[in-house]
PDB file of C-alpha atoms in Angstrom:
ATOM      1  CA  MET L   1     -18.682  57.278 -28.359  1.00  0.00           C
ATOM      2  CA  PRO L   2     -17.731  53.775 -29.613  1.00  0.00           C
ATOM      3  CA  ILE L   3     -15.829  51.653 -27.114  1.00  0.00           C
ATOM      4  CA  GLU L   4     -12.890  51.163 -29.471  1.00  0.00           C
ATOM      5  CA  ALA L   5     -12.517  54.914 -29.958  1.00  0.00           C
ATOM      6  CA  ALA L   6     -12.805  55.551 -26.245  1.00  0.00           C
ATOM      7  CA  ALA L   7     -10.190  52.901 -25.549  1.00  0.00           C
ATOM      8  CA  ARG L   8      -7.686  54.847 -27.603  1.00  0.00           C
ATOM      9  CA  ARG L   9      -8.164  58.020 -25.580  1.00  0.00           C
ATOM     10  CA  GLY L  10      -5.811  59.112 -22.885  1.00  0.00           C
ATOM     11  CA  GLY L  11      -2.175  58.537 -23.784  1.00  0.00           C
ATOM     12  CA  PRO L  12       0.278  57.488 -21.064  1.00  0.00           C
ATOM     13  CA  GLY L  13       1.523  61.054 -20.716  1.00  0.00           C
ATOM     14  CA  ARG L  14      -1.892  62.318 -19.637  1.00  0.00           C
ATOM     15  CA  ASN L  15      -3.868  61.932 -16.430  1.00  0.00           C
ATOM     16  CA  ILE L  16      -0.781  61.291 -14.282  1.00  0.00           C
ATOM     17  CA  PRO L  17      -2.727  62.095 -11.060  1.00  0.00           C
ATOM     18  CA  ALA L  18      -5.330  59.508 -12.060  1.00  0.00           C
ATOM     19  CA  TYR L  19      -2.698  56.817 -12.530  1.00  0.00           C
ATOM     20  CA  ALA L  20      -1.107  57.745  -9.193  1.00  0.00           C
ATOM     21  CA  GLN L  21      -4.522  57.360  -7.557  1.00  0.00           C
ATOM     22  CA  ILE L  22      -4.940  53.922  -9.150  1.00  0.00           C
ATOM     23  CA  ILE L  23      -1.554  52.883  -7.746  1.00  0.00           C
ATOM     24  CA  ARG L  24      -2.557  54.072  -4.269  1.00  0.00           C
ATOM     25  CA  SER L  25      -5.931  52.318  -4.522  1.00  0.00           C
ATOM     26  CA  ARG L  26      -4.291  49.013  -5.479  1.00  0.00           C
ATOM     27  CA  MET L  27      -1.876  49.357  -2.548  1.00  0.00           C
ATOM     28  CA  LYS L  28      -4.792  50.032  -0.193  1.00  0.00           C
ATOM     29  CA  THR L  29      -6.562  46.949  -1.564  1.00  0.00           C
ATOM     30  CA  ALA L  30      -3.529  44.823  -0.701  1.00  0.00           C
ATOM     31  CA  VAL L  31      -3.575  46.220   2.837  1.00  0.00           C
ATOM     32  CA  THR L  32      -7.324  45.594   3.158  1.00  0.00           C
ATOM     33  CA  TYR L  33      -6.849  41.942   2.230  1.00  0.00           C
ATOM     34  CA  ARG L  34      -3.554  41.641   4.077  1.00  0.00           C
ATOM     35  CA  GLN L  35      -4.516  38.245   5.512  1.00  0.00           C
ATOM     36  CA  ASN L  36      -4.301  36.759   2.007  1.00  0.00           C
ATOM     37  CA  VAL L  37      -0.973  38.502   1.381  1.00  0.00           C
ATOM     38  CA  VAL L  38       0.449  37.281   4.689  1.00  0.00           C
ATOM     39  CA  PHE L  39      -0.754  33.745   3.926  1.00  0.00           C
ATOM     40  CA  THR L  40       0.942  33.650   0.521  1.00  0.00           C
ATOM     41  CA  LEU L  41       4.061  35.242   2.004  1.00  0.00           C
ATOM     42  CA  GLY L  42       4.039  32.469   4.608  1.00  0.00           C
ATOM     43  CA  ILE L  43       4.067  29.940   1.763  1.00  0.00           C
ATOM     44  CA  VAL L  44       7.118  31.695   0.298  1.00  0.00           C
ATOM     45  CA  VAL L  45       8.874  31.583   3.680  1.00  0.00           C
ATOM     46  CA  VAL L  46       8.247  27.830   3.880  1.00  0.00           C
ATOM     47  CA  GLN L  47       9.470  27.484   0.298  1.00  0.00           C
ATOM     48  CA  ILE L  48      12.688  29.323   1.184  1.00  0.00           C
ATOM     49  CA  PHE L  49      13.173  27.053   4.199  1.00  0.00           C
ATOM     50  CA  ILE L  50      12.691  23.890   2.118  1.00  0.00           C
ATOM     51  CA  LEU L  51      14.977  25.091  -0.673  1.00  0.00           C
ATOM     52  CA  SER L  52      17.698  26.053   1.801  1.00  0.00           C
ATOM     53  CA  ARG L  53      17.581  22.583   3.354  1.00  0.00           C
ATOM     54  CA  VAL L  54      17.542  20.840  -0.036  1.00  0.00           C
ATOM     55  CA  TRP L  55      20.497  22.818  -1.371  1.00  0.00           C
ATOM     56  CA  THR L  56      22.427  22.373   1.886  1.00  0.00           C
ATOM     57  CA  ALA L  57      21.974  18.608   1.506  1.00  0.00           C
ATOM     58  CA  LEU L  58      22.967  18.739  -2.175  1.00  0.00           C
ATOM     59  CA  TYR L  59      26.156  20.612  -1.355  1.00  0.00           C
ATOM     60  CA  GLY L  60      26.986  18.121   1.382  1.00  0.00           C
ATOM     61  CA  ALA L  61      30.639  18.385   2.377  1.00  0.00           C
ATOM     62  CA  ALA L  62      31.484  20.461  -0.704  1.00  0.00           C
ATOM     63  CA  GLY L  63      32.017  24.079   0.240  1.00  0.00           C
ATOM     64  CA  THR L  64      31.664  25.276  -3.345  1.00  0.00           C
ATOM     65  CA  VAL L  65      29.735  23.917  -6.329  1.00  0.00           C
ATOM     66  CA  ASN L  66      30.033  25.359  -9.828  1.00  0.00           C
ATOM     67  CA  GLY L  67      32.086  28.197  -8.370  1.00  0.00           C
ATOM     68  CA  ILE L  68      29.321  29.249  -5.936  1.00  0.00           C
ATOM     69  CA  PRO L  69      29.785  28.856  -2.139  1.00  0.00           C
ATOM     70  CA  LEU L  70      26.841  27.460  -0.177  1.00  0.00           C
ATOM     71  CA  SER L  71      26.307  30.724   1.751  1.00  0.00           C
ATOM     72  CA  GLU L  72      26.108  32.637  -1.532  1.00  0.00           C
ATOM     73  CA  MET L  73      23.693  30.091  -2.968  1.00  0.00           C
ATOM     74  CA  LEU L  74      21.392  30.368   0.062  1.00  0.00           C
ATOM     75  CA  LEU L  75      21.484  34.168  -0.170  1.00  0.00           C
ATOM     76  CA  TYR L  76      20.613  33.943  -3.867  1.00  0.00           C
ATOM     77  CA  LEU L  77      17.671  31.584  -3.222  1.00  0.00           C
ATOM     78  CA  THR L  78      16.292  33.763  -0.425  1.00  0.00           C
ATOM     79  CA  LEU L  79      16.378  36.960  -2.485  1.00  0.00           C
ATOM     80  CA  ALA L  80      15.164  35.243  -5.664  1.00  0.00           C
ATOM     81  CA  ASN L  81      12.121  33.766  -3.937  1.00  0.00           C
ATOM     82  CA  LEU L  82      11.258  37.047  -2.240  1.00  0.00           C
ATOM     83  CA  GLN L  83      11.586  39.052  -5.423  1.00  0.00           C
ATOM     84  CA  GLY L  84       9.814  36.433  -7.508  1.00  0.00           C
ATOM     85  CA  TRP L  85       6.885  36.489  -5.077  1.00  0.00           C
ATOM     86  CA  ALA L  86       6.698  40.286  -4.999  1.00  0.00           C
ATOM     87  CA  VAL L  87       6.263  40.604  -8.777  1.00  0.00           C
ATOM     88  CA  GLN L  88       3.901  37.661  -9.326  1.00  0.00           C
ATOM     89  CA  ASP L  89       0.647  38.933  -7.808  1.00  0.00           C
ATOM     90  CA  SER L  90      -2.318  37.462  -9.711  1.00  0.00           C
ATOM     91  CA  THR L  91      -5.075  39.564  -8.123  1.00  0.00           C
ATOM     92  CA  VAL L  92      -4.976  42.228 -10.851  1.00  0.00           C
ATOM     93  CA  CYS L  93      -5.530  39.637 -13.601  1.00  0.00           C
ATOM     94  CA  SER L  94      -8.398  38.069 -11.656  1.00  0.00           C
ATOM     95  CA  TYR L  95      -9.921  41.514 -11.111  1.00  0.00           C
ATOM     96  CA  LEU L  96      -9.662  42.326 -14.819  1.00  0.00           C
ATOM     97  CA  TRP L  97     -11.127  38.967 -15.846  1.00  0.00           C
ATOM     98  CA  GLU L  98     -14.132  39.481 -13.555  1.00  0.00           C
ATOM     99  CA  ARG L  99     -14.786  42.922 -15.021  1.00  0.00           C
ATOM    100  CA  ILE L 100     -14.616  41.511 -18.565  1.00  0.00           C
ATOM    101  CA  ARG L 101     -16.953  38.630 -17.702  1.00  0.00           C
ATOM    102  CA  GLU L 102     -19.503  40.919 -16.047  1.00  0.00           C
ATOM    103  CA  GLY L 103     -19.297  43.636 -18.734  1.00  0.00           C
ATOM    104  CA  ARG L 104     -18.009  46.290 -16.332  1.00  0.00           C
ATOM    105  CA  ILE L 105     -14.910  46.624 -18.503  1.00  0.00           C
ATOM    106  CA  ALA L 106     -16.927  49.128 -20.579  1.00  0.00           C
ATOM    107  CA  PHE L 107     -16.676  51.676 -17.773  1.00  0.00           C
ATOM    108  CA  ASP L 108     -12.868  51.293 -17.705  1.00  0.00           C
ATOM    109  CA  LEU L 109     -12.682  51.793 -21.461  1.00  0.00           C
ATOM    110  CA  LEU L 110     -14.791  54.955 -21.322  1.00  0.00           C
ATOM    111  CA  ARG L 111     -12.629  56.663 -18.703  1.00  0.00           C
ATOM    112  CA  PRO L 112     -10.378  59.536 -19.860  1.00  0.00           C
ATOM    113  CA  ALA L 113      -7.339  57.635 -18.568  1.00  0.00           C
ATOM    114  CA  GLY L 114      -6.087  55.050 -21.073  1.00  0.00           C
ATOM    115  CA  PHE L 115      -7.085  51.468 -20.332  1.00  0.00           C
ATOM    116  CA  ILE L 116      -3.601  49.930 -20.668  1.00  0.00           C
ATOM    117  CA  PRO L 117      -2.018  52.573 -18.388  1.00  0.00           C
ATOM    118  CA  GLN L 118      -4.811  51.822 -15.896  1.00  0.00           C
ATOM    119  CA  VAL L 119      -3.843  48.144 -15.813  1.00  0.00           C
ATOM    120  CA  ILE L 120      -0.129  48.973 -15.639  1.00  0.00           C
ATOM    121  CA  ALA L 121      -0.794  51.335 -12.717  1.00  0.00           C
ATOM    122  CA  GLN L 122      -2.629  48.558 -10.880  1.00  0.00           C
ATOM    123  CA  LEU L 123       0.233  46.120 -11.519  1.00  0.00           C
ATOM    124  CA  VAL L 124       2.784  48.681 -10.306  1.00  0.00           C
ATOM    125  CA  GLY L 125       0.752  49.368  -7.162  1.00  0.00           C
ATOM    126  CA  SER L 126       0.474  45.661  -6.472  1.00  0.00           C
ATOM    127  CA  ALA L 127       4.231  45.110  -6.946  1.00  0.00           C
ATOM    128  CA  LEU L 128       5.074  48.036  -4.647  1.00  0.00           C
ATOM    129  CA  MET L 129       2.779  46.782  -1.905  1.00  0.00           C
ATOM    130  CA  MET L 130       4.009  43.198  -2.166  1.00  0.00           C
ATOM    131  CA  THR L 131       7.590  44.451  -1.968  1.00  0.00           C
ATOM    132  CA  THR L 132       6.691  46.414   1.165  1.00  0.00           C
ATOM    133  CA  PHE L 133       5.269  43.283   2.789  1.00  0.00           C
ATOM    134  CA  ALA L 134       8.452  41.399   1.863  1.00  0.00           C
ATOM    135  CA  ILE L 135      10.616  44.089   3.500  1.00  0.00           C
ATOM    136  CA  VAL L 136       8.520  43.964   6.687  1.00  0.00           C
ATOM    137  CA  ALA L 137       8.953  40.180   6.785  1.00  0.00           C
ATOM    138  CA  LEU L 138      12.774  40.345   6.488  1.00  0.00           C
ATOM    139  CA  PRO L 139      13.418  39.588  10.206  1.00  0.00           C
ATOM    140  CA  VAL L 140      11.470  36.327   9.934  1.00  0.00           C
ATOM    141  CA  ILE L 141      13.070  35.471   6.611  1.00  0.00           C
ATOM    142  CA  ALA L 142      16.529  36.127   8.081  1.00  0.00           C
ATOM    143  CA  VAL L 143      15.888  33.295  10.534  1.00  0.00           C
ATOM    144  CA  ILE L 144      14.457  30.881   7.954  1.00  0.00           C
ATOM    145  CA  GLY L 145      16.736  31.696   5.021  1.00  0.00           C
ATOM    146  CA  THR L 146      19.988  33.560   4.523  1.00  0.00           C
ATOM    147  CA  LEU L 147      20.351  37.305   4.189  1.00  0.00           C
ATOM    148  CA  GLY L 148      23.564  39.176   3.650  1.00  0.00           C
ATOM    149  CA  ALA L 149      25.208  42.301   2.301  1.00  0.00           C
ATOM    150  CA  PRO L 150      25.655  42.833  -1.444  1.00  0.00           C
ATOM    151  CA  ALA L 151      28.942  41.890  -3.085  1.00  0.00           C
ATOM    152  CA  SER L 152      30.011  45.560  -3.136  1.00  0.00           C
ATOM    153  CA  LEU L 153      28.672  49.106  -3.079  1.00  0.00           C
ATOM    154  CA  ALA L 154      28.712  49.159  -6.886  1.00  0.00           C
ATOM    155  CA  ALA L 155      26.781  45.876  -6.898  1.00  0.00           C
ATOM    156  CA  PHE L 156      24.163  47.399  -4.592  1.00  0.00           C
ATOM    157  CA  CYS L 157      23.705  50.461  -6.816  1.00  0.00           C
ATOM    158  CA  LEU L 158      23.436  48.345  -9.967  1.00  0.00           C
ATOM    159  CA  TRP L 159      21.063  45.984  -8.143  1.00  0.00           C
ATOM    160  CA  LEU L 160      18.678  48.858  -7.383  1.00  0.00           C
ATOM    161  CA  VAL L 161      18.604  49.835 -11.053  1.00  0.00           C
ATOM    162  CA  SER L 162      18.235  46.220 -12.138  1.00  0.00           C
ATOM    163  CA  LEU L 163      15.488  45.625  -9.567  1.00  0.00           C
ATOM    164  CA  LEU L 164      13.409  48.478 -10.991  1.00  0.00           C
ATOM    165  CA  CYS L 165      14.001  47.160 -14.509  1.00  0.00           C
ATOM    166  CA  GLY L 166      13.038  43.660 -13.347  1.00  0.00           C
ATOM    167  CA  ILE L 167       9.778  44.999 -11.939  1.00  0.00           C
ATOM    168  CA  GLY L 168       9.187  46.716 -15.283  1.00  0.00           C
ATOM    169  CA  VAL L 169       9.673  43.454 -17.190  1.00  0.00           C
ATOM    170  CA  ALA L 170       7.411  41.610 -14.730  1.00  0.00           C
ATOM    171  CA  VAL L 171       4.695  44.259 -15.110  1.00  0.00           C
ATOM    172  CA  MET L 172       4.784  43.879 -18.906  1.00  0.00           C
ATOM    173  CA  LEU L 173       4.600  40.080 -18.658  1.00  0.00           C
ATOM    174  CA  ASN L 174       1.717  40.263 -16.184  1.00  0.00           C
ATOM    175  CA  LEU L 175      -0.022  42.738 -18.489  1.00  0.00           C
ATOM    176  CA  LEU L 176       0.069  40.202 -21.324  1.00  0.00           C
ATOM    177  CA  VAL L 177      -1.388  37.536 -19.029  1.00  0.00           C
ATOM    178  CA  CYS L 178      -4.129  39.962 -17.993  1.00  0.00           C
ATOM    179  CA  LEU L 179      -4.953  40.732 -21.634  1.00  0.00           C
ATOM    180  CA  SER L 180      -5.415  37.007 -22.297  1.00  0.00           C
ATOM    181  CA  ALA L 181      -8.635  37.367 -20.272  1.00  0.00           C
ATOM    182  CA  PHE L 182     -10.245  38.836 -23.407  1.00  0.00           C
ATOM    183  CA  TRP L 183      -9.903  35.430 -25.119  1.00  0.00           C
ATOM    184  CA  THR L 184     -10.448  32.946 -22.266  1.00  0.00           C
ATOM    185  CA  THR L 185     -13.515  32.033 -20.243  1.00  0.00           C
ATOM    186  CA  GLU L 186     -11.351  31.053 -17.255  1.00  0.00           C
ATOM    187  CA  ILE L 187      -8.009  32.666 -16.423  1.00  0.00           C
ATOM    188  CA  ASN L 188      -6.924  30.783 -13.289  1.00  0.00           C
ATOM    189  CA  GLY L 189      -5.328  27.967 -15.280  1.00  0.00           C
ATOM    190  CA  THR L 190      -3.437  30.458 -17.429  1.00  0.00           C
ATOM    191  CA  MET L 191      -2.138  32.270 -14.349  1.00  0.00           C
ATOM    192  CA  MET L 192      -1.017  29.042 -12.673  1.00  0.00           C
ATOM    193  CA  LEU L 193       0.826  27.899 -15.792  1.00  0.00           C
ATOM    194  CA  PHE L 194       2.424  31.312 -16.222  1.00  0.00           C
ATOM    195  CA  SER L 195       3.509  31.381 -12.571  1.00  0.00           C
ATOM    196  CA  LEU L 196       5.155  27.954 -12.822  1.00  0.00           C
ATOM    197  CA  ILE L 197       6.967  28.659 -16.095  1.00  0.00           C
ATOM    198  CA  SER L 198       8.037  32.166 -15.140  1.00  0.00           C
ATOM    199  CA  GLN L 199       9.423  31.160 -11.738  1.00  0.00           C
ATOM    200  CA  PHE L 200      11.385  28.260 -13.215  1.00  0.00           C
ATOM    201  CA  PHE L 201      12.944  30.247 -16.055  1.00  0.00           C
ATOM    202  CA  ALA L 202      13.450  33.273 -13.781  1.00  0.00           C
ATOM    203  CA  GLY L 203      15.836  31.193 -11.684  1.00  0.00           C
ATOM    204  CA  VAL L 204      13.730  31.228  -8.523  1.00  0.00           C
ATOM    205  CA  PHE L 205      14.450  27.582  -7.659  1.00  0.00           C
ATOM    206  CA  VAL L 206      17.760  27.055  -9.462  1.00  0.00           C
ATOM    207  CA  PRO L 207      20.181  29.748 -10.692  1.00  0.00           C
ATOM    208  CA  LEU L 208      20.469  29.886 -14.461  1.00  0.00           C
ATOM    209  CA  SER L 209      24.199  29.167 -14.135  1.00  0.00           C
ATOM    210  CA  PHE L 210      23.226  25.638 -13.006  1.00  0.00           C
ATOM    211  CA  PHE L 211      20.975  24.986 -16.024  1.00  0.00           C
ATOM    212  CA  PRO L 212      22.367  22.399 -18.466  1.00  0.00           C
ATOM    213  CA  GLY L 213      23.431  23.431 -21.997  1.00  0.00           C
ATOM    214  CA  LEU L 214      20.344  23.785 -24.176  1.00  0.00           C
ATOM    215  CA  LEU L 215      18.008  24.612 -21.282  1.00  0.00           C
ATOM    216  CA  ARG L 216      20.284  27.462 -20.224  1.00  0.00           C
ATOM    217  CA  VAL L 217      20.366  28.834 -23.778  1.00  0.00           C
ATOM    218  CA  VAL L 218      16.560  28.779 -23.884  1.00  0.00           C
ATOM    219  CA  ALA L 219      16.310  30.481 -20.469  1.00  0.00           C
ATOM    220  CA  GLU L 220      18.752  33.215 -21.479  1.00  0.00           C
ATOM    221  CA  HIS L 221      16.639  34.037 -24.532  1.00  0.00           C
ATOM    222  CA  LEU L 222      13.382  34.350 -22.586  1.00  0.00           C
ATOM    223  CA  PRO L 223      12.305  37.483 -20.687  1.00  0.00           C
ATOM    224  CA  PHE L 224      11.713  35.685 -17.374  1.00  0.00           C
ATOM    225  CA  GLN L 225      15.364  35.757 -16.292  1.00  0.00           C
ATOM    226  CA  ALA L 226      15.246  39.560 -16.513  1.00  0.00           C
ATOM    227  CA  THR L 227      12.648  39.690 -13.709  1.00  0.00           C
ATOM    228  CA  THR L 228      14.572  37.838 -11.002  1.00  0.00           C
ATOM    229  CA  TYR L 229      17.858  36.194 -11.951  1.00  0.00           C
ATOM    230  CA  THR L 230      19.530  39.333 -13.313  1.00  0.00           C
ATOM    231  CA  PRO L 231      19.025  41.636 -10.276  1.00  0.00           C
ATOM    232  CA  VAL L 232      19.774  38.900  -7.740  1.00  0.00           C
ATOM    233  CA  ALA L 233      22.869  37.737  -9.662  1.00  0.00           C
ATOM    234  CA  ILE L 234      24.112  41.345  -9.604  1.00  0.00           C
ATOM    235  CA  TYR L 235      23.459  41.598  -5.852  1.00  0.00           C
ATOM    236  CA  VAL L 236      25.459  38.479  -4.971  1.00  0.00           C
ATOM    237  CA  GLY L 237      28.250  39.267  -7.423  1.00  0.00           C
ATOM    238  CA  HIS L 238      27.581  36.673 -10.148  1.00  0.00           C
ATOM    239  CA  LEU L 239      27.281  39.539 -12.634  1.00  0.00           C
ATOM    240  CA  GLU L 240      29.773  42.358 -12.264  1.00  0.00           C
ATOM    241  CA  GLY L 241      31.012  45.413 -14.124  1.00  0.00           C
ATOM    242  CA  ALA L 242      30.388  45.367 -17.861  1.00  0.00           C
ATOM    243  CA  ASP L 243      28.435  42.090 -17.617  1.00  0.00           C
ATOM    244  CA  ALA L 244      26.035  43.662 -15.100  1.00  0.00           C
ATOM    245  CA  ILE L 245      25.540  46.782 -17.221  1.00  0.00           C
ATOM    246  CA  ARG L 246      24.963  44.621 -20.294  1.00  0.00           C
ATOM    247  CA  ALA L 247      22.373  42.572 -18.381  1.00  0.00           C
ATOM    248  CA  ILE L 248      20.540  45.762 -17.379  1.00  0.00           C
ATOM    249  CA  GLY L 249      20.566  46.795 -21.036  1.00  0.00           C
ATOM    250  CA  VAL L 250      18.916  43.477 -21.895  1.00  0.00           C
ATOM    251  CA  GLN L 251      16.240  44.195 -19.282  1.00  0.00           C
ATOM    252  CA  LEU L 252      15.501  47.564 -20.900  1.00  0.00           C
ATOM    253  CA  VAL L 253      15.257  45.909 -24.314  1.00  0.00           C
ATOM    254  CA  TRP L 254      12.777  43.376 -22.938  1.00  0.00           C
ATOM    255  CA  ILE L 255      10.633  46.160 -21.471  1.00  0.00           C
ATOM    256  CA  ALA L 256      10.474  47.839 -24.891  1.00  0.00           C
ATOM    257  CA  VAL L 257       9.783  44.578 -26.752  1.00  0.00           C
ATOM    258  CA  LEU L 258       7.076  43.446 -24.339  1.00  0.00           C
ATOM    259  CA  ALA L 259       5.454  46.894 -24.414  1.00  0.00           C
ATOM    260  CA  LEU L 260       5.259  46.645 -28.205  1.00  0.00           C
ATOM    261  CA  VAL L 261       3.789  43.138 -27.994  1.00  0.00           C
ATOM    262  CA  ALA L 262       1.245  44.332 -25.408  1.00  0.00           C
ATOM    263  CA  ARG L 263       0.237  47.166 -27.708  1.00  0.00           C
ATOM    264  CA  LEU L 264      -0.327  44.726 -30.584  1.00  0.00           C
ATOM    265  CA  VAL L 265      -2.298  42.351 -28.354  1.00  0.00           C
ATOM    266  CA  TRP L 266      -4.413  45.224 -27.052  1.00  0.00           C
ATOM    267  CA  SER L 267      -5.208  46.354 -30.592  1.00  0.00           C
ATOM    268  CA  ARG L 268      -6.708  42.893 -31.153  1.00  0.00           C
ATOM    269  CA  ALA L 269      -8.371  42.653 -27.744  1.00  0.00           C
ATOM    270  CA  GLN L 270     -10.392  45.828 -28.305  1.00  0.00           C
ATOM    271  CA  HIS L 271     -12.403  44.080 -31.030  1.00  0.00           C
ATOM    272  CA  ARG L 272     -13.430  41.333 -28.617  1.00  0.00           C
ATOM    273  CA  VAL L 273     -15.224  43.642 -26.178  1.00  0.00           C
ATOM    274  CA  VAL L 274     -18.945  42.939 -26.281  1.00  0.00           C
ATOM    275  CA  VAL L 275     -21.220  44.617 -23.760  1.00  0.00           C
ATOM    276  CA  GLN L 276     -24.895  43.730 -23.693  1.00  0.00           C
ATOM    277  CA  GLY L 277     -27.635  45.704 -22.030  1.00  0.00           C
ATOM    278  CA  GLY L 278     -27.665  49.327 -20.978  1.00  0.00           C
TER     279      GLY L 278
END
């Protein structure tokens, strides 16, 4: 069977047990290499500590800046950095790139389970495991950063929905980065650039409400803010009621748009698969 034809087999509604197994396998991989995960999480903890000290100095004697109290700002930065880290795992893209370079991608394409759902399942498994590590590290992070209760019970419920949508947007964005491996001979530079741009425009270092005019308009029209800023802003009460529901709607739209883009990119990527030998 031609690779292109095989790649089209297995719609997302089929082989659910297979996708669940892929998610579990990716989570087990993260546990197996937990030293690397703990190391990168340690970097995030240091980053939270530095940002909290920088913003405390910037606030100075002012209790509130731009309508945001310092305690609320520190809570935002802590959650934003944790969530941004949990959804930005690059190991799946590196794994995919290695399989493309070595020609083993042919085996993935010939499996009954669809190739794109396979990658999505790996990204979901990675995000779930990274989130678990972040939850386990909360006691340490509570000492370094600032943790606190949500603005209200309604904010907490909307935050949970928005968090899942944010993970969905992040998975779609990471999928597009992974698919770029079909065109590049080295993907590390692409992943580093993507990580820097996505974290900045997601509001990991500075809330979007602090962005100046044009830069804020640009950020609000990019999908990155839907991964981190939206759920965290709902949690701390920056987005409430109808504004929060509207923001979640935007997240859902981005998931649909990015899924369509990924489908178009994949239709092109299939023609670039070349496997030599037997």
